[in-house]
Coordinates of C-alpha atoms in Angstrom, one line a residue:
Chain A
X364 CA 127.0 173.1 31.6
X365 CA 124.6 175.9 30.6
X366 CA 121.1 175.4 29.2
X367 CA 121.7 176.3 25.5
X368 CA 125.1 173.8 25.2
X369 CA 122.9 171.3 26.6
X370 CA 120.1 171.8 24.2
X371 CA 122.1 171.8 21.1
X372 CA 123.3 168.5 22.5
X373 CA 120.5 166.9 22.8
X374 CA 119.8 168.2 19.3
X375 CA 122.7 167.0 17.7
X376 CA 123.6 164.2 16.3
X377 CA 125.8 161.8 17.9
X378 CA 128.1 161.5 14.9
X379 CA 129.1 165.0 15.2
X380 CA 129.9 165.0 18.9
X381 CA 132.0 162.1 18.8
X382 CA 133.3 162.8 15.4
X383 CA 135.0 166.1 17.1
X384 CA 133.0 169.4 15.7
X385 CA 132.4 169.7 19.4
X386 CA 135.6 168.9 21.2
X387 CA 136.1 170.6 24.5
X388 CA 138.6 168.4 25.5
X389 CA 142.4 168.3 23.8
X390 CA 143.7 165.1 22.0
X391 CA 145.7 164.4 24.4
X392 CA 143.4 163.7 26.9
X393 CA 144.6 166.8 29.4
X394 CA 143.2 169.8 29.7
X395 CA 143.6 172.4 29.5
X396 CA 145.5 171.3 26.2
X397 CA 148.9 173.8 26.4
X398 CA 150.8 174.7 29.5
X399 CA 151.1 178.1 28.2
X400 CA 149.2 180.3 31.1
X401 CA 150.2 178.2 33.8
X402 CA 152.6 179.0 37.1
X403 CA 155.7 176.9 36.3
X404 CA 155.2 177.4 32.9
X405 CA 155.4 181.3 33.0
X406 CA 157.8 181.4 36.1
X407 CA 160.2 179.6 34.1
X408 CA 164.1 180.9 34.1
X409 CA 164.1 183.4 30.6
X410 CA 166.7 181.9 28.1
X411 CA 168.5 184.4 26.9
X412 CA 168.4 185.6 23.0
X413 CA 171.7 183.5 22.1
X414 CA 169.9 180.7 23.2
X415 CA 166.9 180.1 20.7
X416 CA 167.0 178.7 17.8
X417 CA 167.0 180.3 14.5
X418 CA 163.8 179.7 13.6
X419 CA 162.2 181.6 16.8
X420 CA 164.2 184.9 16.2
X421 CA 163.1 188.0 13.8
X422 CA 164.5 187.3 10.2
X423 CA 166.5 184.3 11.3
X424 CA 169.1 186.7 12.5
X425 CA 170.0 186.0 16.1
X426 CA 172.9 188.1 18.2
X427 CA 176.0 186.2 18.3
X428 CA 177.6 188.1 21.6
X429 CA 176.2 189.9 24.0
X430 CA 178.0 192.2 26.4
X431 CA 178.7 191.7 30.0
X432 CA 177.3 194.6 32.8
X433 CA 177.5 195.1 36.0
X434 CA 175.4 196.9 38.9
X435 CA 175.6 200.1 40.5
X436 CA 173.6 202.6 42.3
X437 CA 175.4 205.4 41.1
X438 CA 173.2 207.8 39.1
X439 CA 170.3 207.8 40.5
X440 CA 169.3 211.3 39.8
X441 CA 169.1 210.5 36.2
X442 CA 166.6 207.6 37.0
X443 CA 164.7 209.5 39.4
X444 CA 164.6 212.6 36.8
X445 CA 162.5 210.1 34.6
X446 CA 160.2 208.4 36.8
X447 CA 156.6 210.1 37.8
X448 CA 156.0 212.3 40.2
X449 CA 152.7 213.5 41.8
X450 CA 154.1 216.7 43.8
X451 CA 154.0 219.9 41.2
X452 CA 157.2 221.5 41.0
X453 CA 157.2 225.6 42.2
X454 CA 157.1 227.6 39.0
X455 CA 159.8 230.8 39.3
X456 CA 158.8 234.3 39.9
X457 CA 159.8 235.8 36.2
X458 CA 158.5 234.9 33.0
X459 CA 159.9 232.3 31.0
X460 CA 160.8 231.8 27.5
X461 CA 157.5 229.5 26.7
X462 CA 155.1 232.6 27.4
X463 CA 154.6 231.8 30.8
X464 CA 153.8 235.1 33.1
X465 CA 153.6 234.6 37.1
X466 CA 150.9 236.3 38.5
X467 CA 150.8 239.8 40.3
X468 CA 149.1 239.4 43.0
X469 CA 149.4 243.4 43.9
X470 CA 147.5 244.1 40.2
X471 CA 145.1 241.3 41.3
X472 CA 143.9 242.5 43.7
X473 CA 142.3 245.9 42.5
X474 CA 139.5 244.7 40.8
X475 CA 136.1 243.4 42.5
X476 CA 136.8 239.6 40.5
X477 CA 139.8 237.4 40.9
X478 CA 140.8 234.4 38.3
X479 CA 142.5 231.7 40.1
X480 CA 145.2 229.3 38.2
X481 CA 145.0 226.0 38.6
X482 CA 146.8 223.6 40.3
X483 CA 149.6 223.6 37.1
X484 CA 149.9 227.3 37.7
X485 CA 148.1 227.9 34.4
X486 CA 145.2 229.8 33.5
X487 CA 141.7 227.7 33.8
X488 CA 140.9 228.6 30.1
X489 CA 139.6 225.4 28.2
X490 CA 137.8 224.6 24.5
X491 CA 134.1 223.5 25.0
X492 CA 133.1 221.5 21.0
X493 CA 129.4 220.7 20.8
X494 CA 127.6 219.6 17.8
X495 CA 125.2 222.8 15.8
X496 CA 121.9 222.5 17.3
X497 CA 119.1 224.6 15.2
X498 CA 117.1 225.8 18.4
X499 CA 115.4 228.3 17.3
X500 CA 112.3 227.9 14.7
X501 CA 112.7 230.3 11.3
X502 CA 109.3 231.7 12.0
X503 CA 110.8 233.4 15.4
X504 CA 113.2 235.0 13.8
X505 CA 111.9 238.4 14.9
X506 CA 112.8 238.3 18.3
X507 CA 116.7 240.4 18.4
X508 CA 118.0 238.2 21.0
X509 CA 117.0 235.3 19.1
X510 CA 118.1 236.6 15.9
X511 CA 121.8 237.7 17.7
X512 CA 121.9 233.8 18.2
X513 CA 121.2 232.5 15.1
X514 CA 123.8 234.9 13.0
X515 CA 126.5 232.8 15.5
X516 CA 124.8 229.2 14.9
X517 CA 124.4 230.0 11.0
X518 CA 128.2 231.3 10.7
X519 CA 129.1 228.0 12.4
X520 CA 126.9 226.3 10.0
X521 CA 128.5 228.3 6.8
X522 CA 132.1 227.3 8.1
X523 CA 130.6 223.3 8.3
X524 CA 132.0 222.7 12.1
X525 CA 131.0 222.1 15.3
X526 CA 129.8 224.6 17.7
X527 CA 133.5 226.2 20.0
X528 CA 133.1 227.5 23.3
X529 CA 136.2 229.1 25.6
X530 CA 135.0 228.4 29.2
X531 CA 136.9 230.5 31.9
X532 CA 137.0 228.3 35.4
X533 CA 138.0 229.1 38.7
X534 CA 136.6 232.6 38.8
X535 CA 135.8 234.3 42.3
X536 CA 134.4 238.0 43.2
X537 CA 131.5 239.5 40.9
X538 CA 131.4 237.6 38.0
X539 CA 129.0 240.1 36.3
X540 CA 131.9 242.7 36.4
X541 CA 134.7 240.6 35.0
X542 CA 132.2 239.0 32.4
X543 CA 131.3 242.4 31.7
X544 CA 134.9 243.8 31.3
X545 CA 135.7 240.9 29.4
X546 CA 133.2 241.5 26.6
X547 CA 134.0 245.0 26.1
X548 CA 137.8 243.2 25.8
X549 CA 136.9 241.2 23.2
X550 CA 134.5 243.5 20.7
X551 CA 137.5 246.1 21.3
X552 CA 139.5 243.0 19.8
X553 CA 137.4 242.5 17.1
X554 CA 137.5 245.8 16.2
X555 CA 141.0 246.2 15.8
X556 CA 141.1 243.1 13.6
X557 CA 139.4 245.1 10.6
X558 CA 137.1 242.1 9.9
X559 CA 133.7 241.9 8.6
X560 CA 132.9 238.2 8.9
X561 CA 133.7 238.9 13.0
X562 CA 131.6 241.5 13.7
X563 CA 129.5 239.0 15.4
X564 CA 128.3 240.2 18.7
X565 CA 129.7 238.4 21.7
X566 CA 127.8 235.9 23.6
X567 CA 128.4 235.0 27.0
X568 CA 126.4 232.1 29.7
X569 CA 127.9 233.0 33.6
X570 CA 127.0 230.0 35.9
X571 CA 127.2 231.4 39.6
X572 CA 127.1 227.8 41.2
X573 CA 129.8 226.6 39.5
X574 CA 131.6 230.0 39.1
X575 CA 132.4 229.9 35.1
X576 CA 132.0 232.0 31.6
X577 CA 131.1 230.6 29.2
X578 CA 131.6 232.7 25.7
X579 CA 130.2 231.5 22.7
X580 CA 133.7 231.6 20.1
X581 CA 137.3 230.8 19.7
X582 CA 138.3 233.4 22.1
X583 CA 141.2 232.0 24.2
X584 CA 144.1 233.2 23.0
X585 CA 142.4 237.2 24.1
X586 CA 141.2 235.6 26.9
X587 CA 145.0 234.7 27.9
X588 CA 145.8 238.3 27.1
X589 CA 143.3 239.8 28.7
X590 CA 144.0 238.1 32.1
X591 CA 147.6 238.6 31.4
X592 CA 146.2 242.8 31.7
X593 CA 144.5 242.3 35.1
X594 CA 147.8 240.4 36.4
X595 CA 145.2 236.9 37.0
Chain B
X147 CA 127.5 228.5 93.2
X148 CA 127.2 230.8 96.6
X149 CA 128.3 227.8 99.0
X150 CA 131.7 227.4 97.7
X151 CA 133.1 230.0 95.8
X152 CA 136.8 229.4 97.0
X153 CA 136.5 226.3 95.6
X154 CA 135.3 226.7 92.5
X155 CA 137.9 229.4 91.7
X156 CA 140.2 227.3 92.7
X157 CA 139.2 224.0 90.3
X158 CA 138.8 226.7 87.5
X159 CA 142.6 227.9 88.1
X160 CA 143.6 224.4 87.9
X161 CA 141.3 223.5 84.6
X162 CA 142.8 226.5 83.0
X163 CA 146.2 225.6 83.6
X164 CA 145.6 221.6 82.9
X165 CA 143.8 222.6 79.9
X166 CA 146.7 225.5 78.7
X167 CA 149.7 222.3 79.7
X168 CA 147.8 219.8 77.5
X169 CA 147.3 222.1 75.0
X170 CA 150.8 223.0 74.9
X171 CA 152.1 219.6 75.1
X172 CA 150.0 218.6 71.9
X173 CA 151.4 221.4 70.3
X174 CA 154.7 220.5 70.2
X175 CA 154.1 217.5 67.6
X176 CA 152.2 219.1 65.4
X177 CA 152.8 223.0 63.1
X178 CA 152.3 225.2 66.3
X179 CA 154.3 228.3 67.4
X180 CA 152.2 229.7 70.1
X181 CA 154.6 233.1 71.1
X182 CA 154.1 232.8 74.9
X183 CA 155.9 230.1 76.2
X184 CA 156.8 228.2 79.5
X185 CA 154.4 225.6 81.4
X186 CA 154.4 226.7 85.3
X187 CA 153.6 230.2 84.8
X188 CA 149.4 230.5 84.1
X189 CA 149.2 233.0 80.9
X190 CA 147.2 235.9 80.1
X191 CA 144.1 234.7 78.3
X192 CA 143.3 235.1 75.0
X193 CA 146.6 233.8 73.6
X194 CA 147.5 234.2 70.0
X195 CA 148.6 231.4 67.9
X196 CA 150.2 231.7 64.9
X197 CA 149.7 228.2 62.3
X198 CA 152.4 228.3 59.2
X199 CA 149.6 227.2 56.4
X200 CA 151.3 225.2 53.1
X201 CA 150.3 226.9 50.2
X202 CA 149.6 230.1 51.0
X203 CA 146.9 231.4 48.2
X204 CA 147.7 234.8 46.3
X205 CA 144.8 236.9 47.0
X206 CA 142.9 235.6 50.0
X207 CA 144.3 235.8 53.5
X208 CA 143.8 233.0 56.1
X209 CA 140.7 233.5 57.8
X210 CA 140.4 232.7 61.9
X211 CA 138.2 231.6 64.4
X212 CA 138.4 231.2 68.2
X213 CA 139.8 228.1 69.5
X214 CA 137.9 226.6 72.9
X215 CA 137.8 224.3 75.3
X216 CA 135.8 221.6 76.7
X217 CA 137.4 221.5 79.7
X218 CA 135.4 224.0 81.7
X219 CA 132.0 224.8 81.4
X220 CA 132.3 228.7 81.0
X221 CA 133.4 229.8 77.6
X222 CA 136.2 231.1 77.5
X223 CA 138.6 231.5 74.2
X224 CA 142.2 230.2 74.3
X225 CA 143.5 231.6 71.1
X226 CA 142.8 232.4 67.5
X227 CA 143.3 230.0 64.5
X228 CA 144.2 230.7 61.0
X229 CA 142.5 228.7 58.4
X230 CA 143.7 228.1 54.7
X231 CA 141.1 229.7 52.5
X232 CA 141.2 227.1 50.1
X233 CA 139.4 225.1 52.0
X234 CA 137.8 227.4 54.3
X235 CA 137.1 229.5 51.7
X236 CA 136.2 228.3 48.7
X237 CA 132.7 228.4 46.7
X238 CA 129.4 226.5 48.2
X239 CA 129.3 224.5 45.4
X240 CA 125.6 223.1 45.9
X241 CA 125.9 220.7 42.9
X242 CA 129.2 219.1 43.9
X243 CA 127.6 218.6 47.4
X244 CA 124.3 216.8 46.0
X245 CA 126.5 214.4 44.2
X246 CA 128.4 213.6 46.8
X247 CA 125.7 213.1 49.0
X248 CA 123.8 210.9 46.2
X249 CA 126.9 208.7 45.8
X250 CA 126.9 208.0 49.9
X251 CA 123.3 207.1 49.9
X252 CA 123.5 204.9 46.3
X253 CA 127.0 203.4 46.1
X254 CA 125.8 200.9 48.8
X255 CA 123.1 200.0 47.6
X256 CA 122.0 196.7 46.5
X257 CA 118.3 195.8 44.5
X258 CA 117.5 192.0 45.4
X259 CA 113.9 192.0 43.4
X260 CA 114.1 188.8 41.4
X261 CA 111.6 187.3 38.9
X262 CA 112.5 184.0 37.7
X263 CA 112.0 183.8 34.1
X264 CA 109.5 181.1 32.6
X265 CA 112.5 178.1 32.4
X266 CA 112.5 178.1 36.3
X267 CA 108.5 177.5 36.2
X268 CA 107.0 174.0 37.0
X269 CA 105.6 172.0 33.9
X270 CA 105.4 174.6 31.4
X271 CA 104.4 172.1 28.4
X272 CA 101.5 171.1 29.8
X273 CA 98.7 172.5 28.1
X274 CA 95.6 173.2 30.4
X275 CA 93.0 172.5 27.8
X276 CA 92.4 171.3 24.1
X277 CA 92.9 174.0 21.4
X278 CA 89.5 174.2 20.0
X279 CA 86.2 172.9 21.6
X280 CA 86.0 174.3 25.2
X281 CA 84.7 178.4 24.6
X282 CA 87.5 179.3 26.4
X283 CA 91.1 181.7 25.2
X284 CA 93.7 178.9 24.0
X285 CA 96.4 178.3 26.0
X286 CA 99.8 176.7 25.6
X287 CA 100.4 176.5 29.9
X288 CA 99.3 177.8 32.9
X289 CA 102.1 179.9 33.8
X290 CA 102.1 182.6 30.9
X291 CA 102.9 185.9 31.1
X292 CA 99.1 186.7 31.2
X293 CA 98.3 184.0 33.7
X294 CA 97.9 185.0 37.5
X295 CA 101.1 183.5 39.1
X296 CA 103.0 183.5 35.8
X297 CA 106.4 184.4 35.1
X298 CA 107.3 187.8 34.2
X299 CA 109.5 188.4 31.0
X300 CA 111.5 191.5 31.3
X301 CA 111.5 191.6 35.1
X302 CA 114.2 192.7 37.5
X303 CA 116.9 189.5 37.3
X304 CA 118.5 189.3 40.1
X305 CA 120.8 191.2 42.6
X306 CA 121.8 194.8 40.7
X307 CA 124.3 196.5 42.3
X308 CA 124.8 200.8 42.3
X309 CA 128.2 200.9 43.0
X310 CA 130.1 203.7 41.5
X311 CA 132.7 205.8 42.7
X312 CA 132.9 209.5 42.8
X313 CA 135.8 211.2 40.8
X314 CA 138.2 212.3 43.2
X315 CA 138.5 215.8 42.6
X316 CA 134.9 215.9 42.9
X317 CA 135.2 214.7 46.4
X318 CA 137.5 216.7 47.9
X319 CA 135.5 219.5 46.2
X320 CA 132.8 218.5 47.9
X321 CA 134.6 218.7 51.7
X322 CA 136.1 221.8 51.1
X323 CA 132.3 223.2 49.7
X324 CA 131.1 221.4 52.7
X325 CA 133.3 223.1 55.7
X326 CA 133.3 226.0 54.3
X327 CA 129.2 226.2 54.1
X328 CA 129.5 225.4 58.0
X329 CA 132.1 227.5 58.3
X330 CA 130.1 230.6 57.4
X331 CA 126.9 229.7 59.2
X332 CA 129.2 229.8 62.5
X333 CA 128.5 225.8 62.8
X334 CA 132.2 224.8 63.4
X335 CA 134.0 224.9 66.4
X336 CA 137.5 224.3 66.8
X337 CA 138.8 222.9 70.4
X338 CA 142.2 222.0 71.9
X339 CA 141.3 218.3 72.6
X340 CA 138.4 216.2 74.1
X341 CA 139.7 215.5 77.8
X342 CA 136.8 216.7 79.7
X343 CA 136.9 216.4 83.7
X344 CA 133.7 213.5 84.3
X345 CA 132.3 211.0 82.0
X346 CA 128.7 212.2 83.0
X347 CA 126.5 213.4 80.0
X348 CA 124.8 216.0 81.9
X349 CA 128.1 217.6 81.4
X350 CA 128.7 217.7 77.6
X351 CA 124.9 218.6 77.0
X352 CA 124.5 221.6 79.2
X353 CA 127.9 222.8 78.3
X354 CA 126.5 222.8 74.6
X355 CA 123.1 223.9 75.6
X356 CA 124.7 227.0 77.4
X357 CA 126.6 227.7 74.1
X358 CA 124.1 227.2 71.7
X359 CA 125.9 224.3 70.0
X360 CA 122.4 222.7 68.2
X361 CA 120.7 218.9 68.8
X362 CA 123.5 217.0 67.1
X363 CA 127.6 217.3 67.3
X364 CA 130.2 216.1 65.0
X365 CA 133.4 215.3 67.3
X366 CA 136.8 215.0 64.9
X367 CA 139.4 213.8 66.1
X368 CA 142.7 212.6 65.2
X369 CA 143.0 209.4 65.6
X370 CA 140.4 206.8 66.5
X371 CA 140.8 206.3 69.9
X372 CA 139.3 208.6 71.7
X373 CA 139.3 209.7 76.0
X374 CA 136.8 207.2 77.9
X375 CA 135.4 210.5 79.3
X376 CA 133.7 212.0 76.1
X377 CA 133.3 208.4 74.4
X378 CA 130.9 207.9 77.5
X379 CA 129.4 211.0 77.4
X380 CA 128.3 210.6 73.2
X381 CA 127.0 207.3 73.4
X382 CA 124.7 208.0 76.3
X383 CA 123.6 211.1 74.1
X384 CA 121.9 211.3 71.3
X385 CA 122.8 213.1 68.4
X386 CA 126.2 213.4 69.6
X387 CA 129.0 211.1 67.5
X388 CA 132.7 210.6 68.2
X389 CA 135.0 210.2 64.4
X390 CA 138.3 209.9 63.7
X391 CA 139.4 212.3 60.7
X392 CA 139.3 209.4 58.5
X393 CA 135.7 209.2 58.4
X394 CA 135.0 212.7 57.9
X395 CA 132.4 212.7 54.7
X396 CA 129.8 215.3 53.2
X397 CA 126.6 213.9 54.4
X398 CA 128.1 213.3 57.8
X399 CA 129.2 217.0 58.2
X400 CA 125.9 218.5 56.6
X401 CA 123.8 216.0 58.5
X402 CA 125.2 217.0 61.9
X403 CA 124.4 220.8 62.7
X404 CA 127.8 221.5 64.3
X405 CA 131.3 220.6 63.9
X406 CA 133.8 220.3 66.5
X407 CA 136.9 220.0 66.0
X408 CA 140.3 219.3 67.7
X409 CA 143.5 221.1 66.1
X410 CA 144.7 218.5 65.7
X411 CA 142.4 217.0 63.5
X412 CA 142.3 220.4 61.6
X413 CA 146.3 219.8 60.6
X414 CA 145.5 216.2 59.6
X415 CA 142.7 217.9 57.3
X416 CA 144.2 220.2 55.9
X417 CA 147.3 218.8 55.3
X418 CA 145.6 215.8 53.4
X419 CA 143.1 218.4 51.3
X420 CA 146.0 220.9 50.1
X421 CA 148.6 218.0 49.5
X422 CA 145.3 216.5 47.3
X423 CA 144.5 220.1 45.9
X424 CA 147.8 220.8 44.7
X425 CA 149.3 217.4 43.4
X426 CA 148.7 215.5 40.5
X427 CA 147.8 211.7 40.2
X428 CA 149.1 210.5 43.5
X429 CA 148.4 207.0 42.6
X430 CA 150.7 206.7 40.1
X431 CA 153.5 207.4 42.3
X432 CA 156.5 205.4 42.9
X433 CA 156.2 202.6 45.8
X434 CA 159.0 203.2 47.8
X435 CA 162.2 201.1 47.5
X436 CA 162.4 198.1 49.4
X437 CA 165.0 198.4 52.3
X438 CA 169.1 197.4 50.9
X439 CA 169.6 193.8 51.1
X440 CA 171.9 193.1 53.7

């Protein structure tokens, strides 16, 4: 036994032990006390539902007849329709009534950049949530870049949610062009819109090791469209 | 070279045409369409060889490299291979390949530093001398944390394992990062098979010397048994190591400055990497059936 059950033994008072606070071993005298767990316990033959009594059934109501059935290996198909399957399907070559657009690869291949899909044939766009983080000091606010950050951190503030990124994976080619092209996408956006409180000016982080954008906003629906343009 | 040139024409003509029957007889198992055909009649040298690649990406091409032999000393070029950019192409990810190489070097790893703690000391009630009297610091043992050859209280307890394992897309990120690094720093070579004509070292180590082929050689095979010529020739040489392709790992391929390897070993690669690269979850596939009782 382990050093602290020992020591509250020895520190207890015989009365209690023998009494049974402390039992360990079943009143039986076997152990371990049920046979629920074991082999031949668990291996046993299932009785059917008919079988139990009324007690061990859901509401005391218990099936009176159950049918017969029989085996076949007909219909397979509609088991093997069900069951999982690691191999990815080939997608067709027109759109389909979801919204789903098959790439061009003669378009694609125009521009200096090219935006891979992934291995679901959909675009590598995904939502990045991080909690507001007040970098930047209030006496520093003099600085444009640092100002340009804090009008985006502060509307997120205002709104009373976390920070949302759009990350855009899978990108290969001169990222500077397509992250360039991409913002001048997205302010035209904006601009069409007609809205004041999104005049914010759009942020973007481009990681050339692990070949992503990164745009500071809920931008992934003109993302979408805008690779939907170049035929990605 | 002057005293028999007859005969070494001769033994060349008949590596070329051993090497070009082998080659072909490989072939036949594996994806291979090579256009000239026919076994008695010795081709025209470079031959081309077309490889049908699964997946086929949308903007890239497949690239190619020369494919060589080992059977002669002189380099010549048997064919052209096409590669599947997706793995031959893809972006030198430098992160993904330091994590890989971190998990090889930690996974193993195994920290035996023990301190016992002070209930596996000798005689710790004993006090060493009377509270108050003696000028000395009082004491309640002699084997306190303060005490020379006392326990420690917050040592290391025990055997701590590192053992992790890698996501797996990560991994096969980080072969693809990792051929295609070597790739492009002409550090892969690709070969018909590893039948070479003696067992004696000298061979394989001028033949790479004379092809600038660096200090130490990956050989990839298929399968892990290997020709007694080259196994003899890499054990007697250093730096030289014989793997099958189930061994193939990141540190291995970075570690060793060129890659050799047989065709193939390349189908078995790549066919493993794309069916990985574009399937989803394969563990949670199906077992197959058991066989119809009779």
């Amino acid at each position: 036994m382990s050093l602290v059950l020992r020591n509250i033994i020895r520190r207890c008072p015989w009365t209690i032990i023998n009494k049974g606070s402390l039992r360990f071993w079943s009143s039986n005298g076997q152990f371990p006390s049920h046979p629920m767990g074991t082999e031949e316990y668990e291996n046993q033959p299932r009785k059917s539902i008919t079988e139990l009594p009324d007690e061990l059934t859901e509401h005391g109501i218990k099936p009176k007849f159950i049918s017969g059935y029989e085996t076949t290996k007909d219909g397979w198909e509609w088991v093997d329709n069900i069951l999982f399957k690691s191999k990815i399907p080939e997608p067709p070559n027109h759109p389909t009534p979801s919204g789903w657009i098959p790439p061009n690869p003669i378009l694609a291949r125009q521009w200096p950049y090219f935006v891979d899909r992934d291995r679901f044939h959909s675009y590598a766009l995904y939502v990045r949530i991080l909690p507001v983080m007040l970098e930047y000091w209030l006496h520093e606010q003099h600085r444009y870049y640092l100002n340009i950050f804090r009008r985006r951190v502060e509307y997120d503030i205002y709104a009373q949610r976390t920070r949302r990124f759009s990350l855009l994976e899978l990108i290969s080619g001169d990222i500077w062009a397509l992250d360039h092209d991409l913002k001048n996408y997205l302010t035209k956006r904006v601009e069409l819109t007609n809205d004041k409180s999104k005049e914010l000016p759009i942020l973007s982080q481009v990681d050339e090791i692990k070949r992503h954008i990164l745009i500071d906003g809920e931008y992934e629906e003109w993302v979408a469209d805008f690779l939907k343009e170049k035929g990605f | 070279m002057i005293k028999s040139l007859s005969l070494t024409k001769i033994l060349r003509y008949c590596a070329i045409v051993r090497s070009i029957r082998y080659f072909e007889s490989s072939s036949q198992s594996s994806t291979f369409s090579p256009e000239s055909s026919t076994n008695s009649i010795p081709q025209q040298l470079p031959l081309i060889v077309s490889r049908q690649l699964e997946y086929p990406h949308i903007r890239y091409p497949s690239l190619q490299a020369w494919l060589e032999t080992l059977g002669q000393k002189r380099d010549e070029k048997l064919g052209i291979v096409d590669l599947h950019p997706s793995i031959w192409q893809t972006s030198p990810r430098l992160d993904i390949l330091y994590e890989n190489i971190e998990w090889q070097k930690t996974y193993k790893t195994i920290d035996w530093a023990y301190t016992p703690p002070h209930h596996e000391y000798p005689n710790m009630r004993a006090k060493p001398w009377p509270q108050k009297g003696t000028g000395r610091a009082r004491h309640k043992s002699r084997y306190g944390p303060q005490w020379k050859g006392g326990y420690k209280v917050n040592g290391p307890k025990g055997p701590t394992s590192f053992f992790y394992v890698l996501p797996k897309e990560k991994r096969i990120e980080g072969l693809c990062a990792a051929l295609t690094v070597k790739l492009h720093q002409n550090d892969v070579h690709f070969v018909d098979s590893f039948d070479l004509p003696t067992h004696q070292p000298t061979y394989l180590q001028e033949l790479s010397e004379d092809r600038f082929w660096g200090p130490s050689i990956l050989f990839v095979d298929d399968t892990d048994i290997m020709p007694h010529n080259i196994m003899f020739a890499c054990a007697k040489t250093e730096g030289f190591t014989l793997m099958p392709v189930y061994g193939l790992n990141v540190y291995s391929i970075l570690k060793h400055t060129t890659l050799v390897l047989t065709i193939r070993a390349l189908n078995k690669i790549e066919k493993k990497l794309l069916h990985a690269l574009h399937s989803y979850d394969t563990q949670k596939d199906q077992p197959p059936p058991p066989p119809d009782e009779p």
